[in-house]
mmCIF file of C-alpha atoms in Angstrom:
data_model
loop_
_atom_site.group_PDB
_atom_site.id
_atom_site.type_symbol
_atom_site.label_atom_id
_atom_site.label_comp_id
_atom_site.label_asym_id
_atom_site.label_seq_id
_atom_site.Cartn_x
_atom_site.Cartn_y
_atom_site.Cartn_z
ATOM 1 C CA MET A 1 -11.181 -14.030 63.463
ATOM 2 C CA SER A 2 -9.222 -11.486 61.559
ATOM 3 C CA GLU A 3 -10.489 -8.016 61.143
ATOM 4 C CA ILE A 4 -10.639 -5.643 58.421
ATOM 5 C CA LYS A 5 -9.866 -2.334 59.798
ATOM 6 C CA THR A 6 -8.453 -0.434 56.619
ATOM 7 C CA VAL A 7 -8.875 -1.034 53.085
ATOM 8 C CA CYS A 8 -6.678 0.140 50.266
ATOM 9 C CA VAL A 9 -8.716 1.433 47.216
ATOM 10 C CA TYR A 10 -7.002 1.458 43.799
ATOM 11 C CA CYS A 11 -8.955 3.422 41.306
ATOM 12 C CA GLY A 12 -8.576 5.977 38.354
ATOM 13 C CA SER A 13 -7.784 9.547 38.763
ATOM 14 C CA GLY A 14 -10.383 10.338 36.010
ATOM 15 C CA PRO A 15 -14.115 9.696 36.006
ATOM 16 C CA GLY A 16 -14.377 7.288 33.270
ATOM 17 C CA THR A 17 -17.223 7.308 30.700
ATOM 18 C CA ASN A 18 -19.632 5.455 32.653
ATOM 19 C CA PRO A 19 -21.738 7.202 35.443
ATOM 20 C CA ARG A 20 -21.827 3.764 37.440
ATOM 21 C CA PHE A 21 -18.179 4.294 38.212
ATOM 22 C CA ILE A 22 -18.476 7.310 40.125
ATOM 23 C CA GLU A 23 -21.645 6.084 41.732
ATOM 24 C CA ALA A 24 -19.837 3.022 42.951
ATOM 25 C CA ALA A 25 -16.695 5.175 44.355
ATOM 26 C CA THR A 26 -19.128 7.159 45.991
ATOM 27 C CA ALA A 27 -21.027 4.420 47.613
ATOM 28 C CA PHE A 28 -18.008 2.334 48.406
ATOM 29 C CA GLY A 29 -16.834 5.307 50.414
ATOM 30 C CA LYS A 30 -19.978 5.417 52.386
ATOM 31 C CA ALA A 31 -19.847 1.761 53.175
ATOM 32 C CA LEU A 32 -16.270 2.250 54.700
ATOM 33 C CA ALA A 33 -17.297 5.057 56.774
ATOM 34 C CA GLU A 34 -20.726 3.261 58.002
ATOM 35 C CA ASN A 35 -18.721 -0.076 58.811
ATOM 36 C CA GLY A 36 -16.008 1.945 60.772
ATOM 37 C CA VAL A 37 -13.293 0.983 58.139
ATOM 38 C CA GLY A 38 -10.466 3.087 57.216
ATOM 39 C CA LEU A 39 -9.768 4.144 53.486
ATOM 40 C CA VAL A 40 -6.178 4.004 52.473
ATOM 41 C CA TYR A 41 -5.905 5.314 48.745
ATOM 42 C CA GLY A 42 -3.533 7.565 46.531
ATOM 43 C CA GLY A 43 -4.246 10.733 47.999
ATOM 44 C CA GLY A 44 -5.853 12.572 44.850
ATOM 45 C CA SER A 45 -8.899 14.673 44.840
ATOM 46 C CA ILE A 46 -10.103 14.091 41.265
ATOM 47 C CA GLY A 47 -11.651 11.348 39.473
ATOM 48 C CA LEU A 48 -12.767 8.102 41.254
ATOM 49 C CA MET A 49 -10.023 8.604 43.764
ATOM 50 C CA GLY A 50 -11.738 11.947 44.911
ATOM 51 C CA ALA A 51 -15.151 10.490 44.861
ATOM 52 C CA VAL A 52 -14.068 7.572 47.170
ATOM 53 C CA ALA A 53 -12.085 9.951 49.595
ATOM 54 C CA ARG A 54 -15.097 12.605 49.630
ATOM 55 C CA SER A 55 -17.706 10.007 50.334
ATOM 56 C CA THR A 56 -15.961 8.511 53.086
ATOM 57 C CA LEU A 57 -15.278 11.772 54.760
ATOM 58 C CA GLU A 58 -18.809 12.985 54.232
ATOM 59 C CA HIS A 59 -19.948 10.105 56.144
ATOM 60 C CA GLY A 60 -17.785 10.427 58.933
ATOM 61 C CA GLY A 61 -14.960 7.937 58.158
ATOM 62 C CA THR A 62 -11.319 7.986 58.148
ATOM 63 C CA VAL A 63 -8.890 8.678 54.995
ATOM 64 C CA THR A 64 -5.245 8.335 54.780
ATOM 65 C CA GLY A 65 -3.973 9.417 51.323
ATOM 66 C CA ILE A 66 -0.494 8.602 50.301
ATOM 67 C CA ILE A 67 0.666 10.502 47.406
ATOM 68 C CA PRO A 68 4.352 11.096 45.904
ATOM 69 C CA ASP A 69 5.425 14.583 45.760
ATOM 70 C CA PHE A 70 5.598 14.898 41.948
ATOM 71 C CA LEU A 71 1.768 13.869 41.913
ATOM 72 C CA THR A 72 0.508 16.414 44.600
ATOM 73 C CA LYS A 73 -0.297 19.125 41.939
ATOM 74 C CA ARG A 74 -1.249 16.883 39.112
ATOM 75 C CA GLU A 75 -3.740 14.947 41.109
ATOM 76 C CA HIS A 76 -4.616 17.653 43.296
ATOM 77 C CA ALA A 77 -3.743 16.147 46.468
ATOM 78 C CA THR A 78 -6.572 15.841 48.958
ATOM 79 C CA ALA A 79 -6.788 18.452 51.747
ATOM 80 C CA GLY A 80 -9.522 17.038 53.767
ATOM 81 C CA ALA A 81 -7.850 13.760 54.802
ATOM 82 C CA GLN A 82 -6.939 12.912 58.390
ATOM 83 C CA GLU A 83 -3.589 12.061 57.164
ATOM 84 C CA LEU A 84 -1.937 12.849 53.974
ATOM 85 C CA VAL A 85 1.423 11.336 53.571
ATOM 86 C CA VAL A 86 3.698 12.788 50.795
ATOM 87 C CA THR A 87 6.575 10.263 49.612
ATOM 88 C CA HIS A 88 9.686 10.536 47.706
ATOM 89 C CA ASP A 89 8.499 8.410 45.039
ATOM 90 C CA MET A 90 6.081 5.721 43.521
ATOM 91 C CA HIS A 91 7.887 2.660 45.456
ATOM 92 C CA GLU A 92 7.600 4.318 48.877
ATOM 93 C CA ARG A 93 3.951 5.215 48.181
ATOM 94 C CA LYS A 94 2.998 1.687 47.286
ATOM 95 C CA ARG A 95 5.106 0.269 50.227
ATOM 96 C CA LEU A 96 3.321 2.549 52.579
ATOM 97 C CA MET A 97 -0.041 1.661 51.190
ATOM 98 C CA PHE A 98 0.485 -2.210 51.541
ATOM 99 C CA GLU A 99 1.790 -1.620 55.139
ATOM 100 C CA ARG A 100 -1.222 0.698 56.222
ATOM 101 C CA SER A 101 -3.847 -1.898 54.593
ATOM 102 C CA ASP A 102 -5.599 -4.895 55.717
ATOM 103 C CA ALA A 103 -7.062 -5.574 52.299
ATOM 104 C CA PHE A 104 -7.188 -4.406 48.589
ATOM 105 C CA VAL A 105 -9.983 -3.185 46.405
ATOM 106 C CA ALA A 106 -9.615 -2.258 42.688
ATOM 107 C CA LEU A 107 -12.371 -0.183 40.939
ATOM 108 C CA PRO A 108 -12.111 0.856 37.519
ATOM 109 C CA GLY A 109 -9.128 2.778 36.736
ATOM 110 C CA GLY A 110 -6.026 2.957 34.029
ATOM 111 C CA ILE A 111 -2.572 1.608 33.781
ATOM 112 C CA GLY A 112 -1.749 2.936 37.183
ATOM 113 C CA THR A 113 -4.883 1.103 38.909
ATOM 114 C CA LEU A 114 -3.933 -2.033 36.999
ATOM 115 C CA GLU A 115 -0.049 -1.849 37.787
ATOM 116 C CA GLU A 116 -1.028 -1.651 41.439
ATOM 117 C CA LEU A 117 -3.538 -4.488 41.479
ATOM 118 C CA VAL A 118 -1.241 -6.757 39.633
ATOM 119 C CA GLU A 119 1.658 -6.045 41.986
ATOM 120 C CA GLN A 120 -0.195 -7.362 44.967
ATOM 121 C CA LEU A 121 -1.240 -10.097 42.944
ATOM 122 C CA THR A 122 2.468 -10.992 41.912
ATOM 123 C CA TRP A 123 3.449 -10.592 45.727
ATOM 124 C CA GLN A 124 0.420 -12.761 46.801
ATOM 125 C CA GLN A 125 1.385 -15.577 44.257
ATOM 126 C CA LEU A 126 5.032 -15.421 45.390
ATOM 127 C CA GLY A 127 3.884 -16.222 49.004
ATOM 128 C CA ARG A 128 4.907 -12.420 50.428
ATOM 129 C CA HIS A 129 1.280 -11.737 52.098
ATOM 130 C CA SER A 130 -1.964 -13.010 51.886
ATOM 131 C CA LYS A 131 -4.310 -9.960 52.524
ATOM 132 C CA PRO A 132 -7.592 -10.042 50.583
ATOM 133 C CA ILE A 133 -7.603 -8.618 47.176
ATOM 134 C CA LEU A 134 -10.989 -8.007 45.419
ATOM 135 C CA ILE A 135 -11.787 -6.617 41.908
ATOM 136 C CA ALA A 136 -14.999 -4.467 41.933
ATOM 137 C CA ASP A 137 -16.369 -5.568 38.625
ATOM 138 C CA ILE A 138 -18.400 -2.646 38.135
ATOM 139 C CA ASP A 139 -20.467 -3.167 34.809
ATOM 140 C CA GLY A 140 -18.042 -5.816 33.703
ATOM 141 C CA PHE A 141 -15.194 -3.423 33.939
ATOM 142 C CA TRP A 142 -12.580 -5.749 34.622
ATOM 143 C CA GLN A 143 -13.720 -8.678 32.464
ATOM 144 C CA PRO A 144 -10.955 -8.539 29.925
ATOM 145 C CA LEU A 145 -8.582 -8.867 32.773
ATOM 146 C CA LEU A 146 -10.290 -11.902 34.338
ATOM 147 C CA ALA A 147 -10.358 -13.373 30.813
ATOM 148 C CA LEU A 148 -6.759 -12.731 30.550
ATOM 149 C CA LEU A 149 -5.853 -14.459 33.921
ATOM 150 C CA THR A 150 -7.819 -17.577 32.896
ATOM 151 C CA HIS A 151 -5.824 -17.564 29.468
ATOM 152 C CA MET A 152 -2.584 -17.709 31.514
ATOM 153 C CA ARG A 153 -3.970 -20.444 33.627
ATOM 154 C CA ALA A 154 -4.890 -22.457 30.630
ATOM 155 C CA THR A 155 -1.445 -21.721 28.804
ATOM 156 C CA GLN A 156 0.118 -22.788 32.341
ATOM 157 C CA PHE A 157 2.024 -19.358 32.881
ATOM 158 C CA ILE A 158 -0.028 -19.275 36.070
ATOM 159 C CA ARG A 159 0.868 -22.824 37.389
ATOM 160 C CA PRO A 160 -1.364 -24.716 40.123
ATOM 161 C CA SER A 161 1.237 -24.082 42.419
ATOM 162 C CA LEU A 162 1.236 -20.464 42.246
ATOM 163 C CA ASN A 163 -1.897 -19.370 43.785
ATOM 164 C CA VAL A 164 -3.640 -16.156 42.517
ATOM 165 C CA ASP A 165 -6.771 -15.930 44.812
ATOM 166 C CA ILE A 166 -8.598 -12.709 43.722
ATOM 167 C CA LEU A 167 -11.987 -12.090 44.883
ATOM 168 C CA ARG A 168 -14.844 -10.454 42.732
ATOM 169 C CA ALA A 169 -17.621 -8.436 43.513
ATOM 170 C CA GLU A 170 -20.365 -6.874 40.752
ATOM 171 C CA ARG A 171 -22.137 -4.950 43.666
ATOM 172 C CA VAL A 172 -20.846 -2.442 45.997
ATOM 173 C CA GLU A 173 -22.484 -3.869 49.129
ATOM 174 C CA ASP A 174 -20.932 -7.349 48.530
ATOM 175 C CA ILE A 175 -17.296 -5.983 49.002
ATOM 176 C CA LEU A 176 -16.748 -5.753 52.603
ATOM 177 C CA PRO A 177 -18.552 -8.982 53.399
ATOM 178 C CA ARG A 178 -16.242 -10.927 51.049
ATOM 179 C CA LEU A 179 -13.066 -9.199 52.370
ATOM 180 C CA ARG A 180 -14.028 -10.189 55.761
ATOM 181 C CA ALA A 181 -15.026 -13.644 54.920
ATOM 182 C CA ALA A 182 -11.552 -13.985 52.978
ATOM 183 C CA ALA A 183 -9.816 -12.306 55.973
ATOM 184 C CA ALA A 184 -11.363 -14.761 58.450
ATOM 185 C CA ARG A 185 -10.027 -17.678 56.780
ATOM 186 C CA THR A 186 -6.306 -16.309 56.765
ATOM 187 C CA PRO A 187 -4.153 -17.066 59.504
ATOM 188 C CA GLU A 188 -2.940 -13.559 60.978
ATOM 189 C CA GLU A 189 0.721 -14.408 60.858
ATOM 190 C CA THR A 190 0.708 -14.885 57.085
ATOM 191 C CA LYS A 191 -0.603 -11.493 56.170
ATOM 192 C CA GLU A 192 2.168 -9.301 56.893
ATOM 193 C CA MET A 193 5.001 -9.027 54.613
ATOM 194 C CA VAL A 194 8.583 -9.111 56.103
ATOM 195 C CA PRO A 195 9.729 -5.447 56.335
ATOM 196 C CA GLU A 196 13.007 -6.064 54.857
ATOM 197 C CA ILE A 197 11.444 -7.959 51.925
ATOM 198 C CA ALA A 198 9.135 -5.093 51.409
ATOM 199 C CA ARG A 199 11.928 -2.600 51.216
ATOM 200 C CA ARG A 200 13.214 -4.574 48.450
ATOM 201 C CA LEU A 201 10.556 -4.867 46.362
#
């Protein structure tokens, strides 16, 4: 059985308008720590990013923040993480986040969160990796995206031969069990992206 040791969390650098978003980020940080699963995230200390990192640390968990140099002041790079990696650019940040993670979770967020999520879905669709990807659909936040994916399938821009295997959870407590179940179904050798390919993406 494959084991989830680290989870990459994509989420907003703002709090959003719904208090449940921050609550979910805080609850998921606690769940990661209590299950001995390390957090890999974008390195900021504000918004949902800050909430999930603080909660993981407050409950005894391990946090790796990965942030490009130009965002260290804008997103207030966290000072409490066990490891903070400052990269030259966004491409290096995303590559390292991929390499350090066994699975990916998208909490509510903005364009950056969407871009990171869709990139992982694209790499998965093209057969570059098969690590689990899950949308945390807190209060239906991701419903417009899920509707768009359904529309893309209906119009055959997502063809049956191009698999998009995205998990979904409405409750924080369901996230890790669904990731673990998906990882257990995946052969270990198919999870890793060839490093030469990763560097070119």
